[in-house]
PDB file of C-alpha atoms in Angstrom:
ATOM      1  CA  UNK A 282      -0.877 -12.771 -15.129  1.00  0.00           C
ATOM      2  CA  UNK A 283      -1.359 -15.422 -16.019  1.00  0.00           C
ATOM      3  CA  UNK A 284      -4.187 -17.092 -18.476  1.00  0.00           C
ATOM      4  CA  UNK A 285      -4.879 -20.215 -19.158  1.00  0.00           C
ATOM      5  CA  UNK A 286      -4.227 -21.677 -22.459  1.00  0.00           C
ATOM      6  CA  UNK A 287      -6.993 -23.572 -22.655  1.00  0.00           C
ATOM      7  CA  UNK A 288      -9.575 -20.684 -22.181  1.00  0.00           C
ATOM      8  CA  UNK A 289     -11.091 -19.749 -25.494  1.00  0.00           C
ATOM      9  CA  UNK A 290     -14.811 -19.673 -24.856  1.00  0.00           C
ATOM     10  CA  UNK A 291     -15.463 -16.138 -22.837  1.00  0.00           C
ATOM     11  CA  UNK A 292     -19.435 -15.040 -20.928  1.00  0.00           C
ATOM     12  CA  UNK A 293     -19.486 -11.536 -20.987  1.00  0.00           C
ATOM     13  CA  UNK A 294     -21.674 -10.814 -17.983  1.00  0.00           C
ATOM     14  CA  UNK A 295     -23.490  -8.018 -17.680  1.00  0.00           C
ATOM     15  CA  UNK A 296     -23.587  -5.694 -14.033  1.00  0.00           C
ATOM     16  CA  UNK A 297     -26.342  -3.224 -13.231  1.00  0.00           C
ATOM     17  CA  UNK A 298     -25.919  -0.375 -11.004  1.00  0.00           C
ATOM     18  CA  UNK A 299     -26.580  -0.517  -7.701  1.00  0.00           C
ATOM     19  CA  UNK A 300     -25.011   2.546  -4.936  1.00  0.00           C
ATOM     20  CA  UNK A 301     -20.836   2.344  -5.372  1.00  0.00           C
ATOM     21  CA  UNK A 302     -21.505  -1.056  -7.839  1.00  0.00           C
ATOM     22  CA  UNK A 303     -18.007  -0.362 -10.226  1.00  0.00           C
ATOM     23  CA  UNK A 304     -19.388  -0.960 -14.085  1.00  0.00           C
ATOM     24  CA  UNK A 305     -17.143  -1.876 -16.887  1.00  0.00           C
ATOM     25  CA  UNK A 306     -17.628  -0.304 -20.005  1.00  0.00           C
ATOM     26  CA  UNK A 307     -14.542  -0.500 -21.730  1.00  0.00           C
ATOM     27  CA  UNK A 308     -11.562  -3.231 -22.564  1.00  0.00           C
ATOM     28  CA  UNK A 309      -7.901  -2.152 -23.097  1.00  0.00           C
ATOM     29  CA  UNK A 310      -4.922  -3.574 -24.729  1.00  0.00           C
ATOM     30  CA  UNK A 311      -2.965  -5.724 -22.425  1.00  0.00           C
ATOM     31  CA  UNK A 312       0.046  -2.904 -22.228  1.00  0.00           C
ATOM     32  CA  UNK A 313      -3.106  -0.545 -20.231  1.00  0.00           C
ATOM     33  CA  UNK A 314      -3.786  -3.380 -18.561  1.00  0.00           C
ATOM     34  CA  UNK A 315      -0.203  -3.773 -16.815  1.00  0.00           C
ATOM     35  CA  UNK A 316       0.162  -0.376 -16.209  1.00  0.00           C
ATOM     36  CA  UNK A 317      -3.313  -0.570 -14.440  1.00  0.00           C
ATOM     37  CA  UNK A 318      -2.166  -3.269 -12.202  1.00  0.00           C
ATOM     38  CA  UNK A 319       1.103  -1.787 -11.547  1.00  0.00           C
ATOM     39  CA  UNK A 320      -1.192   1.868 -10.465  1.00  0.00           C
ATOM     40  CA  UNK A 321      -3.372  -0.632  -7.840  1.00  0.00           C
ATOM     41  CA  UNK A 322      -1.252  -2.131  -6.155  1.00  0.00           C
ATOM     42  CA  UNK A 323      -0.053   0.655  -4.910  1.00  0.00           C
ATOM     43  CA  UNK A 324      -3.488   1.540  -3.570  1.00  0.00           C
ATOM     44  CA  UNK A 325      -5.265   1.133  -0.475  1.00  0.00           C
ATOM     45  CA  UNK A 326      -8.662   2.527  -1.392  1.00  0.00           C
ATOM     46  CA  UNK A 327     -10.190   3.914  -4.278  1.00  0.00           C
ATOM     47  CA  UNK A 328     -12.875   7.084  -5.161  1.00  0.00           C
ATOM     48  CA  UNK A 329     -15.662   5.633  -7.359  1.00  0.00           C
ATOM     49  CA  UNK A 330     -17.412   9.131  -8.367  1.00  0.00           C
ATOM     50  CA  UNK A 331     -19.495   9.551 -11.265  1.00  0.00           C
ATOM     51  CA  UNK A 332     -19.815  13.257 -12.868  1.00  0.00           C
ATOM     52  CA  UNK A 333     -23.724  12.685 -13.629  1.00  0.00           C
ATOM     53  CA  UNK A 334     -24.771  10.336 -11.393  1.00  0.00           C
ATOM     54  CA  UNK A 335     -25.881   9.135  -8.085  1.00  0.00           C
ATOM     55  CA  UNK A 336     -25.682  12.048  -5.201  1.00  0.00           C
ATOM     56  CA  UNK A 337     -22.671  13.571  -7.317  1.00  0.00           C
ATOM     57  CA  UNK A 338     -19.834  12.270  -4.039  1.00  0.00           C
ATOM     58  CA  UNK A 339     -17.563   9.760  -4.240  1.00  0.00           C
ATOM     59  CA  UNK A 340     -17.838   7.197  -2.559  1.00  0.00           C
ATOM     60  CA  UNK A 341     -14.605   5.305  -1.026  1.00  0.00           C
ATOM     61  CA  UNK A 342     -13.895   1.631  -1.374  1.00  0.00           C
ATOM     62  CA  UNK A 343     -10.746   0.202   0.112  1.00  0.00           C
ATOM     63  CA  UNK A 344      -8.908  -2.199  -2.504  1.00  0.00           C
ATOM     64  CA  UNK A 345      -8.770  -6.073  -1.456  1.00  0.00           C
ATOM     65  CA  UNK A 346      -8.087  -7.232  -4.925  1.00  0.00           C
ATOM     66  CA  UNK A 347      -7.263  -6.161  -8.244  1.00  0.00           C
ATOM     67  CA  UNK A 348      -6.419  -7.551 -11.836  1.00  0.00           C
ATOM     68  CA  UNK A 349      -7.646  -8.116 -15.109  1.00  0.00           C
ATOM     69  CA  UNK A 350      -9.530 -10.289 -17.245  1.00  0.00           C
ATOM     70  CA  UNK A 351      -9.335 -11.393 -20.537  1.00  0.00           C
ATOM     71  CA  UNK A 352     -11.984 -11.386 -23.575  1.00  0.00           C
ATOM     72  CA  UNK A 353     -12.320 -12.728 -26.615  1.00  0.00           C
ATOM     73  CA  UNK A 354     -12.290 -10.283 -29.814  1.00  0.00           C
ATOM     74  CA  UNK A 355     -12.594 -11.375 -32.631  1.00  0.00           C
ATOM     75  CA  UNK A 356      -9.294 -12.777 -33.133  1.00  0.00           C
ATOM     76  CA  UNK A 357      -7.117 -11.493 -30.364  1.00  0.00           C
ATOM     77  CA  UNK A 358      -7.442 -10.401 -26.679  1.00  0.00           C
ATOM     78  CA  UNK A 359      -8.617  -7.497 -24.803  1.00  0.00           C
ATOM     79  CA  UNK A 360      -8.925  -7.401 -21.105  1.00  0.00           C
ATOM     80  CA  UNK A 361     -11.137  -5.983 -18.284  1.00  0.00           C
ATOM     81  CA  UNK A 362      -9.560  -4.121 -15.300  1.00  0.00           C
ATOM     82  CA  UNK A 363     -10.688  -5.679 -11.968  1.00  0.00           C
ATOM     83  CA  UNK A 364     -11.074  -4.136  -8.773  1.00  0.00           C
ATOM     84  CA  UNK A 365     -12.520  -6.801  -5.622  1.00  0.00           C
ATOM     85  CA  UNK A 366     -12.960  -8.783  -8.608  1.00  0.00           C
ATOM     86  CA  UNK A 367     -15.563  -7.279 -10.043  1.00  0.00           C
ATOM     87  CA  UNK A 368     -14.905  -5.187 -13.915  1.00  0.00           C
ATOM     88  CA  UNK A 369     -14.446  -1.561 -13.096  1.00  0.00           C
ATOM     89  CA  UNK A 370     -14.942   1.520 -15.585  1.00  0.00           C
ATOM     90  CA  UNK A 371     -11.715   3.789 -15.025  1.00  0.00           C
ATOM     91  CA  UNK A 372     -13.069   6.839 -16.253  1.00  0.00           C
ATOM     92  CA  UNK A 373     -14.652   6.975 -12.395  1.00  0.00           C
ATOM     93  CA  UNK A 374     -12.494   5.748 -10.753  1.00  0.00           C
ATOM     94  CA  UNK A 375      -9.377   7.999  -8.340  1.00  0.00           C
ATOM     95  CA  UNK A 376      -5.906   6.775  -6.959  1.00  0.00           C
ATOM     96  CA  UNK A 377      -3.827   8.445  -5.296  1.00  0.00           C
ATOM     97  CA  UNK A 378      -1.766  10.409  -7.030  1.00  0.00           C
ATOM     98  CA  UNK A 379       1.832  13.376  -5.671  1.00  0.00           C
ATOM     99  CA  UNK A 380      -1.137  14.142  -3.119  1.00  0.00           C
ATOM    100  CA  UNK A 381      -4.278  14.161  -4.923  1.00  0.00           C
ATOM    101  CA  UNK A 382      -7.089  11.370  -6.195  1.00  0.00           C
ATOM    102  CA  UNK A 383      -6.703  11.421  -9.757  1.00  0.00           C
ATOM    103  CA  UNK A 384      -8.558  10.295 -12.639  1.00  0.00           C
ATOM    104  CA  UNK A 385      -7.757   6.314 -13.264  1.00  0.00           C
ATOM    105  CA  UNK A 386      -8.951   6.897 -16.192  1.00  0.00           C
ATOM    106  CA  UNK A 387      -6.835   9.691 -17.344  1.00  0.00           C
ATOM    107  CA  UNK A 388      -3.625   8.064 -15.962  1.00  0.00           C
ATOM    108  CA  UNK A 389      -3.689   5.414 -18.036  1.00  0.00           C
ATOM    109  CA  UNK A 390      -4.384   8.049 -21.365  1.00  0.00           C
ATOM    110  CA  UNK A 391      -7.629   6.589 -21.826  1.00  0.00           C
ATOM    111  CA  UNK A 392     -11.322   8.833 -22.096  1.00  0.00           C
ATOM    112  CA  UNK A 393     -12.651  10.032 -18.611  1.00  0.00           C
ATOM    113  CA  UNK A 394     -15.503  11.167 -19.814  1.00  0.00           C
ATOM    114  CA  UNK A 395     -16.171  14.238 -18.968  1.00  0.00           C
ATOM    115  CA  UNK A 396     -15.546  13.729 -15.067  1.00  0.00           C
ATOM    116  CA  UNK A 397     -12.817  16.146 -14.119  1.00  0.00           C
ATOM    117  CA  UNK A 398      -9.205  14.908 -13.569  1.00  0.00           C
ATOM    118  CA  UNK A 399      -8.985  15.066 -10.276  1.00  0.00           C
ATOM    119  CA  UNK A 400     -11.355  15.270  -6.825  1.00  0.00           C
ATOM    120  CA  UNK A 401     -10.933  18.759  -5.342  1.00  0.00           C
ATOM    121  CA  UNK A 402     -12.584  18.796  -1.659  1.00  0.00           C
ATOM    122  CA  UNK A 403     -15.989  19.838  -3.108  1.00  0.00           C
ATOM    123  CA  UNK A 404     -16.057  16.093  -4.240  1.00  0.00           C
ATOM    124  CA  UNK A 405     -16.722  14.510  -0.876  1.00  0.00           C
ATOM    125  CA  UNK A 406     -19.330  14.330   2.089  1.00  0.00           C
ATOM    126  CA  UNK A 407     -18.715  16.695   4.603  1.00  0.00           C
ATOM    127  CA  UNK A 408     -16.592  14.377   7.197  1.00  0.00           C
ATOM    128  CA  UNK A 409     -14.847  12.124   4.729  1.00  0.00           C
ATOM    129  CA  UNK A 410     -13.721  15.791   3.363  1.00  0.00           C
ATOM    130  CA  UNK A 411     -11.875  15.751   6.426  1.00  0.00           C
ATOM    131  CA  UNK A 412     -10.851  12.345   6.425  1.00  0.00           C
ATOM    132  CA  UNK A 413      -9.254  12.587   2.846  1.00  0.00           C
ATOM    133  CA  UNK A 414      -7.351  16.263   3.733  1.00  0.00           C
ATOM    134  CA  UNK A 415      -5.785  14.719   6.310  1.00  0.00           C
ATOM    135  CA  UNK A 416      -5.130  11.432   4.724  1.00  0.00           C
ATOM    136  CA  UNK A 417      -2.903  14.006   2.319  1.00  0.00           C
ATOM    137  CA  UNK A 418      -1.638  16.946   3.535  1.00  0.00           C
ATOM    138  CA  UNK A 419       1.177  18.194   3.585  1.00  0.00           C
ATOM    139  CA  UNK A 420       4.119  17.412   5.902  1.00  0.00           C
ATOM    140  CA  UNK A 421       6.650  19.001   4.928  1.00  0.00           C
ATOM    141  CA  UNK A 422       9.387  17.018   7.182  1.00  0.00           C
ATOM    142  CA  UNK A 423       7.430  13.493   4.962  1.00  0.00           C
ATOM    143  CA  UNK A 424       8.128  12.477   1.643  1.00  0.00           C
ATOM    144  CA  UNK A 425       5.605  11.086  -0.364  1.00  0.00           C
ATOM    145  CA  UNK A 426       6.368   7.241   0.137  1.00  0.00           C
ATOM    146  CA  UNK A 427       7.185   7.675   3.496  1.00  0.00           C
ATOM    147  CA  UNK A 428       3.471   9.832   4.227  1.00  0.00           C
ATOM    148  CA  UNK A 429       2.348   6.446   2.245  1.00  0.00           C
ATOM    149  CA  UNK A 430       4.045   3.819   4.049  1.00  0.00           C
ATOM    150  CA  UNK A 431       2.178   5.746   8.167  1.00  0.00           C
ATOM    151  CA  UNK A 432      -0.964   5.337   5.844  1.00  0.00           C
ATOM    152  CA  UNK A 433      -0.520   1.750   5.265  1.00  0.00           C
ATOM    153  CA  UNK A 434       0.985   0.702   8.391  1.00  0.00           C
ATOM    154  CA  UNK A 435      -2.712   2.640  10.293  1.00  0.00           C
ATOM    155  CA  UNK A 436      -4.338   0.482   6.914  1.00  0.00           C
ATOM    156  CA  UNK A 437      -2.951  -2.908   8.819  1.00  0.00           C
ATOM    157  CA  UNK A 438      -3.468  -1.897  12.067  1.00  0.00           C
ATOM    158  CA  UNK A 439      -7.373   0.227  11.636  1.00  0.00           C
ATOM    159  CA  UNK A 440      -8.039  -2.944   9.740  1.00  0.00           C
ATOM    160  CA  UNK A 441      -6.767  -5.740   9.866  1.00  0.00           C
ATOM    161  CA  UNK A 442      -9.174  -8.544   7.935  1.00  0.00           C
ATOM    162  CA  UNK A 443      -9.439  -6.108   5.498  1.00  0.00           C
ATOM    163  CA  UNK A 444      -5.164  -5.743   5.203  1.00  0.00           C
ATOM    164  CA  UNK A 445      -5.450 -10.153   5.852  1.00  0.00           C
ATOM    165  CA  UNK A 446      -7.335 -10.211   2.438  1.00  0.00           C
ATOM    166  CA  UNK A 447      -4.288  -8.160   0.841  1.00  0.00           C
ATOM    167  CA  UNK A 448      -2.396 -11.071   2.229  1.00  0.00           C
ATOM    168  CA  UNK A 449      -4.296 -13.680   0.990  1.00  0.00           C
ATOM    169  CA  UNK A 450      -4.145 -13.076  -3.093  1.00  0.00           C
ATOM    170  CA  UNK A 451      -0.010 -13.346  -2.899  1.00  0.00           C
ATOM    171  CA  UNK A 452      -0.755 -17.381  -1.855  1.00  0.00           C
ATOM    172  CA  UNK A 453      -1.304 -18.333  -5.985  1.00  0.00           C
ATOM    173  CA  UNK A 454       2.836 -16.831  -6.316  1.00  0.00           C
ATOM    174  CA  UNK A 455       4.111 -19.389  -4.168  1.00  0.00           C
ATOM    175  CA  UNK A 456       5.893 -22.195  -5.953  1.00  0.00           C
ATOM    176  CA  UNK A 457       7.520 -23.876  -2.834  1.00  0.00           C
ATOM    177  CA  UNK A 458      10.238 -21.321  -1.305  1.00  0.00           C
ATOM    178  CA  UNK A 459       9.772 -19.313  -4.464  1.00  0.00           C
ATOM    179  CA  UNK A 460       7.197 -16.073  -4.787  1.00  0.00           C
ATOM    180  CA  UNK A 461       6.733 -15.374  -8.627  1.00  0.00           C
ATOM    181  CA  UNK A 462       4.804 -12.449  -9.254  1.00  0.00           C
ATOM    182  CA  UNK A 463       3.530 -12.040 -12.692  1.00  0.00           C
ATOM    183  CA  UNK A 464       5.598  -9.610 -14.516  1.00  0.00           C
ATOM    184  CA  UNK A 465       8.865  -9.400 -11.284  1.00  0.00           C
ATOM    185  CA  UNK A 466      11.514 -10.823 -11.174  1.00  0.00           C
ATOM    186  CA  UNK A 467      10.706 -13.906  -8.167  1.00  0.00           C
ATOM    187  CA  UNK A 468      12.213 -13.756  -5.084  1.00  0.00           C
ATOM    188  CA  UNK A 469      13.351 -16.865  -2.854  1.00  0.00           C
ATOM    189  CA  UNK A 470      12.032 -16.734   0.488  1.00  0.00           C
ATOM    190  CA  UNK A 471      13.013 -18.162   3.754  1.00  0.00           C
ATOM    191  CA  UNK A 472      10.317 -19.730   4.910  1.00  0.00           C
ATOM    192  CA  UNK A 473       8.174 -19.980   1.962  1.00  0.00           C
ATOM    193  CA  UNK A 474       3.524 -20.055   2.151  1.00  0.00           C
ATOM    194  CA  UNK A 475       4.095 -20.856   5.541  1.00  0.00           C
ATOM    195  CA  UNK A 476       5.311 -17.133   7.039  1.00  0.00           C
ATOM    196  CA  UNK A 477       1.946 -15.828   4.463  1.00  0.00           C
ATOM    197  CA  UNK A 478      -0.153 -18.001   6.414  1.00  0.00           C
ATOM    198  CA  UNK A 479       0.894 -17.497   9.627  1.00  0.00           C
ATOM    199  CA  UNK A 480       0.581 -13.620   9.422  1.00  0.00           C
ATOM    200  CA  UNK A 481      -3.263 -13.801   8.097  1.00  0.00           C
ATOM    201  CA  UNK A 482      -4.021 -15.354  10.684  1.00  0.00           C
ATOM    202  CA  UNK A 483      -2.679 -13.249  12.884  1.00  0.00           C
ATOM    203  CA  UNK A 484      -4.287 -10.438  10.941  1.00  0.00           C
ATOM    204  CA  UNK A 485      -7.877 -12.589  11.024  1.00  0.00           C
ATOM    205  CA  UNK A 486      -7.166 -12.748  15.120  1.00  0.00           C
ATOM    206  CA  UNK A 487      -5.705  -9.171  16.473  1.00  0.00           C
ATOM    207  CA  UNK A 488      -8.194  -6.558  17.352  1.00  0.00           C
ATOM    208  CA  UNK A 489      -8.222  -3.356  15.432  1.00  0.00           C
ATOM    209  CA  UNK A 490      -5.834  -0.775  16.898  1.00  0.00           C
ATOM    210  CA  UNK A 491      -5.713   3.229  16.726  1.00  0.00           C
ATOM    211  CA  UNK A 492      -3.784   4.756  14.081  1.00  0.00           C
ATOM    212  CA  UNK A 493      -0.817   5.803  14.794  1.00  0.00           C
ATOM    213  CA  UNK A 494       0.265   9.750  14.056  1.00  0.00           C
ATOM    214  CA  UNK A 495       3.153  10.791  12.779  1.00  0.00           C
ATOM    215  CA  UNK A 496       6.659  12.539  14.503  1.00  0.00           C
ATOM    216  CA  UNK A 497       8.609  14.997  12.905  1.00  0.00           C
ATOM    217  CA  UNK A 498      10.958  13.864  15.687  1.00  0.00           C
ATOM    218  CA  UNK A 499      11.383   9.988  14.879  1.00  0.00           C
ATOM    219  CA  UNK A 500      10.888  11.139  11.514  1.00  0.00           C
ATOM    220  CA  UNK A 501      14.480  12.410  11.853  1.00  0.00           C
ATOM    221  CA  UNK A 502      16.277   9.691  13.296  1.00  0.00           C
ATOM    222  CA  UNK A 503      14.010   7.539  11.251  1.00  0.00           C
ATOM    223  CA  UNK A 504      15.440   9.776   7.888  1.00  0.00           C
ATOM    224  CA  UNK A 505      19.078  10.131   9.190  1.00  0.00           C
ATOM    225  CA  UNK A 506      19.892   5.889   9.725  1.00  0.00           C
ATOM    226  CA  UNK A 507      18.123   5.489   6.453  1.00  0.00           C
ATOM    227  CA  UNK A 508      20.717   8.319   5.043  1.00  0.00           C
ATOM    228  CA  UNK A 509      23.754   6.603   6.970  1.00  0.00           C
ATOM    229  CA  UNK A 510      23.262   3.058   6.809  1.00  0.00           C
ATOM    230  CA  UNK A 511      22.027   3.272   3.300  1.00  0.00           C
ATOM    231  CA  UNK A 512      24.790   5.299   1.364  1.00  0.00           C
ATOM    232  CA  UNK A 513      27.260   2.787   3.319  1.00  0.00           C
ATOM    233  CA  UNK A 514      25.867  -0.271   3.078  1.00  0.00           C
ATOM    234  CA  UNK A 515      24.627  -1.006   6.263  1.00  0.00           C
ATOM    235  CA  UNK A 516      22.146  -3.357   7.696  1.00  0.00           C
ATOM    236  CA  UNK A 517      20.912  -3.165  11.103  1.00  0.00           C
ATOM    237  CA  UNK A 518      19.713  -1.276  13.985  1.00  0.00           C
ATOM    238  CA  UNK A 519      23.468   0.396  14.518  1.00  0.00           C
ATOM    239  CA  UNK A 520      24.750   3.310  12.410  1.00  0.00           C
ATOM    240  CA  UNK A 521      28.095   3.851  11.907  1.00  0.00           C
ATOM    241  CA  UNK A 522      28.839   5.774  14.358  1.00  0.00           C
ATOM    242  CA  UNK A 523      27.555   2.758  16.501  1.00  0.00           C
ATOM    243  CA  UNK A 524      24.624   4.747  17.427  1.00  0.00           C
ATOM    244  CA  UNK A 525      22.201   2.947  18.526  1.00  0.00           C
ATOM    245  CA  UNK A 526      18.183   3.763  17.819  1.00  0.00           C
ATOM    246  CA  UNK A 527      17.833   4.847  21.482  1.00  0.00           C
ATOM    247  CA  UNK A 528      20.700   7.583  20.848  1.00  0.00           C
ATOM    248  CA  UNK A 529      18.672   8.510  17.453  1.00  0.00           C
ATOM    249  CA  UNK A 530      15.937   9.830  18.830  1.00  0.00           C
ATOM    250  CA  UNK A 531      17.085  11.585  21.538  1.00  0.00           C
ATOM    251  CA  UNK A 532      18.969  13.668  19.532  1.00  0.00           C
ATOM    252  CA  UNK A 533      15.406  15.342  18.381  1.00  0.00           C
ATOM    253  CA  UNK A 534      13.278  14.733  21.513  1.00  0.00           C
ATOM    254  CA  UNK A 535      12.343  12.821  24.124  1.00  0.00           C
ATOM    255  CA  UNK A 536      10.712   9.650  23.692  1.00  0.00           C
ATOM    256  CA  UNK A 537       8.014   8.078  26.639  1.00  0.00           C
ATOM    257  CA  UNK A 538       7.074   4.687  27.923  1.00  0.00           C
ATOM    258  CA  UNK A 539       8.130   2.324  24.827  1.00  0.00           C
ATOM    259  CA  UNK A 540      10.448   3.022  21.623  1.00  0.00           C
ATOM    260  CA  UNK A 541      11.001   0.917  19.006  1.00  0.00           C
ATOM    261  CA  UNK A 542      12.215   0.251  15.245  1.00  0.00           C
ATOM    262  CA  UNK A 543      12.098  -1.669  12.617  1.00  0.00           C
ATOM    263  CA  UNK A 544      13.861  -1.507   8.836  1.00  0.00           C
ATOM    264  CA  UNK A 545      13.041  -3.153   5.832  1.00  0.00           C
ATOM    265  CA  UNK A 546      15.171  -4.126   3.070  1.00  0.00           C
ATOM    266  CA  UNK A 547      15.053  -4.006  -0.916  1.00  0.00           C
ATOM    267  CA  UNK A 548      11.167  -2.440  -1.296  1.00  0.00           C
ATOM    268  CA  UNK A 549      10.225   0.200  -3.136  1.00  0.00           C
ATOM    269  CA  UNK A 550       6.343   0.656  -2.667  1.00  0.00           C
ATOM    270  CA  UNK A 551       4.318   1.715   1.256  1.00  0.00           C
ATOM    271  CA  UNK A 552       2.309  -1.146   0.615  1.00  0.00           C
ATOM    272  CA  UNK A 553       5.785  -3.941   0.280  1.00  0.00           C
ATOM    273  CA  UNK A 554       7.229  -2.487   2.295  1.00  0.00           C
ATOM    274  CA  UNK A 555       4.476  -2.880   5.260  1.00  0.00           C
ATOM    275  CA  UNK A 556       3.640  -6.836   3.803  1.00  0.00           C
ATOM    276  CA  UNK A 557       6.868  -7.649   4.124  1.00  0.00           C
ATOM    277  CA  UNK A 558       7.284  -6.669   7.793  1.00  0.00           C
ATOM    278  CA  UNK A 559       3.846  -7.899   8.712  1.00  0.00           C
ATOM    279  CA  UNK A 560       5.075 -11.163   6.521  1.00  0.00           C
ATOM    280  CA  UNK A 561       8.394 -11.081   8.626  1.00  0.00           C
ATOM    281  CA  UNK A 562       9.529 -14.105   6.657  1.00  0.00           C
ATOM    282  CA  UNK A 563      12.727 -15.731   8.448  1.00  0.00           C
ATOM    283  CA  UNK A 564      12.081 -13.441  11.733  1.00  0.00           C
ATOM    284  CA  UNK A 565      11.905 -16.053  14.415  1.00  0.00           C
ATOM    285  CA  UNK A 566      10.226 -14.024  16.877  1.00  0.00           C
ATOM    286  CA  UNK A 567       8.540 -11.530  13.846  1.00  0.00           C
ATOM    287  CA  UNK A 568       9.523  -8.733  15.907  1.00  0.00           C
ATOM    288  CA  UNK A 569       8.639  -6.384  13.150  1.00  0.00           C
ATOM    289  CA  UNK A 570       4.966  -7.488  13.198  1.00  0.00           C
ATOM    290  CA  UNK A 571       4.433  -7.397  17.055  1.00  0.00           C
ATOM    291  CA  UNK A 572       5.764  -3.625  16.842  1.00  0.00           C
ATOM    292  CA  UNK A 573       3.337  -2.570  13.633  1.00  0.00           C
ATOM    293  CA  UNK A 574       0.731  -4.149  16.004  1.00  0.00           C
ATOM    294  CA  UNK A 575       2.249  -2.626  20.131  1.00  0.00           C
ATOM    295  CA  UNK A 576      -0.631  -1.476  21.001  1.00  0.00           C
ATOM    296  CA  UNK A 577       1.325   0.697  22.866  1.00  0.00           C
ATOM    297  CA  UNK A 578       2.797   2.921  20.423  1.00  0.00           C
ATOM    298  CA  UNK A 579       1.148   6.143  19.833  1.00  0.00           C
ATOM    299  CA  UNK A 580       3.390   7.792  17.653  1.00  0.00           C
ATOM    300  CA  UNK A 581       5.767   7.022  14.232  1.00  0.00           C
ATOM    301  CA  UNK A 582       8.339   8.279  12.187  1.00  0.00           C
ATOM    302  CA  UNK A 583       9.419   6.989   8.786  1.00  0.00           C
ATOM    303  CA  UNK A 584      12.976   7.627   6.612  1.00  0.00           C
ATOM    304  CA  UNK A 585      13.304   5.855   3.256  1.00  0.00           C
ATOM    305  CA  UNK A 586      16.424   5.969   1.470  1.00  0.00           C
ATOM    306  CA  UNK A 587      18.269   4.237  -1.258  1.00  0.00           C
ATOM    307  CA  UNK A 588      20.623   1.116  -0.263  1.00  0.00           C
ATOM    308  CA  UNK A 589      24.298   0.950  -1.651  1.00  0.00           C
ATOM    309  CA  UNK A 590      23.312  -3.473  -1.947  1.00  0.00           C
ATOM    310  CA  UNK A 591      19.787  -3.583  -1.309  1.00  0.00           C
ATOM    311  CA  UNK A 592      18.658  -0.423  -3.380  1.00  0.00           C
ATOM    312  CA  UNK A 593      16.261   0.923  -1.205  1.00  0.00           C
ATOM    313  CA  UNK A 594      15.826   0.901   2.477  1.00  0.00           C
ATOM    314  CA  UNK A 595      12.295   2.395   4.859  1.00  0.00           C
ATOM    315  CA  UNK A 596      13.055   2.772   8.620  1.00  0.00           C
ATOM    316  CA  UNK A 597      10.619   3.223  10.800  1.00  0.00           C
ATOM    317  CA  UNK A 598      10.770   4.824  14.415  1.00  0.00           C
ATOM    318  CA  UNK A 599       8.409   3.697  17.007  1.00  0.00           C
ATOM    319  CA  UNK A 600       7.015   5.593  20.623  1.00  0.00           C
ATOM    320  CA  UNK A 601       4.289   5.362  23.217  1.00  0.00           C
ATOM    321  CA  UNK A 602       4.893   9.371  23.064  1.00  0.00           C
ATOM    322  CA  UNK A 603       7.465  11.814  21.622  1.00  0.00           C
ATOM    323  CA  UNK A 604       7.821  15.588  22.226  1.00  0.00           C
ATOM    324  CA  UNK A 605      10.224  16.677  20.076  1.00  0.00           C
ATOM    325  CA  UNK A 606      12.960  19.794  21.424  1.00  0.00           C
TER     326      UNK A 606
END
C-alpha cells in the first residue's frame, strides 16, 4: 500500500467494544500486513469470534474494504490491519481456508489468544451453521477455487449493492488506462475507470437475484472446455474440435429454458475472476455481466484451468435448468 511521505503524526483512536465491532489489540510488521492484504482480498465475508466474550457465537461480517495503516512506534512504523476501515484484532477474525473457517491470527503466524484455530458448527447460531455448512460443503466435482467462484458469483447476484462497494475501492488504483494495485504488476485496461464506474452504477441499480445452484453436468462441460482450450492456448467459446457451448453441455445432460457461457482469462482468484466478468472492460455489450445477472439462469457450472498463454482461465456455464444424464 502507498502512504503519504509527509504523514508523520499519528493520532491513536480507541474504539469501544460493541456487539460485533472489530477491535485493534496489536500492530504488525509490514510483511505480515502485506500477507493479511493478500488473504483478505479473496474474502467476501469473515467471522468474528471471541471464546471469552459476548454469547460465544460467531458473527458474520461482509468484507467491503480491507487494508492496513501505518502507526509510528519510536523511529519505525508498524501497521494496523483493517476491515471495512475499522482496526481488527486478528485473533478474533476467521477467514475462509480450504473449506473451513481459520483463525486469521493463526494463519498469519500470530497469537490466537486461546481462540480456536478453526470454527466448528457449535460456534454458529443454528441458522448460520446451516448456511456455513451449505456454503463450504464438499462438492466432489468442484475444486476449492471452482466452488469459491460460485460463492462469489452468488454474492454479487444476491447483494449487488454490497458488491458495488468492493468495486468502489478499486477506483484509486487507476492512472488513465493503467490499473496499478499495490504490490502488483500494472495492467493496461481498455476503458480505464469508465468501465468500473459503469459496473458500479449497474450494481447499485439492479435488483438482488436468487443464488445459482451448482450443477454437475454444467461443471463437467465447463471443466472440459477449460482443459481443452487451456492446454492449446485457444480463446473463445469453441473447442479445439469445433464444439459449441450447446454441444458440450448436451454431452452431460439436457439444458432447459436458456443456456450461456462466460470465460475469464488471466485471473487466479475467485474475486478477481468475478470482478473481471462484471466490469467487462472492453466488451461492448457487457455480455459476461448480463449472464451473471440474468434472472432466467438458475444453474451454474464452473471449470478452472491453466492457460498456455494467459496462465489462468475460468469457464462459467449457465442454464435456466439442467438435468444430468
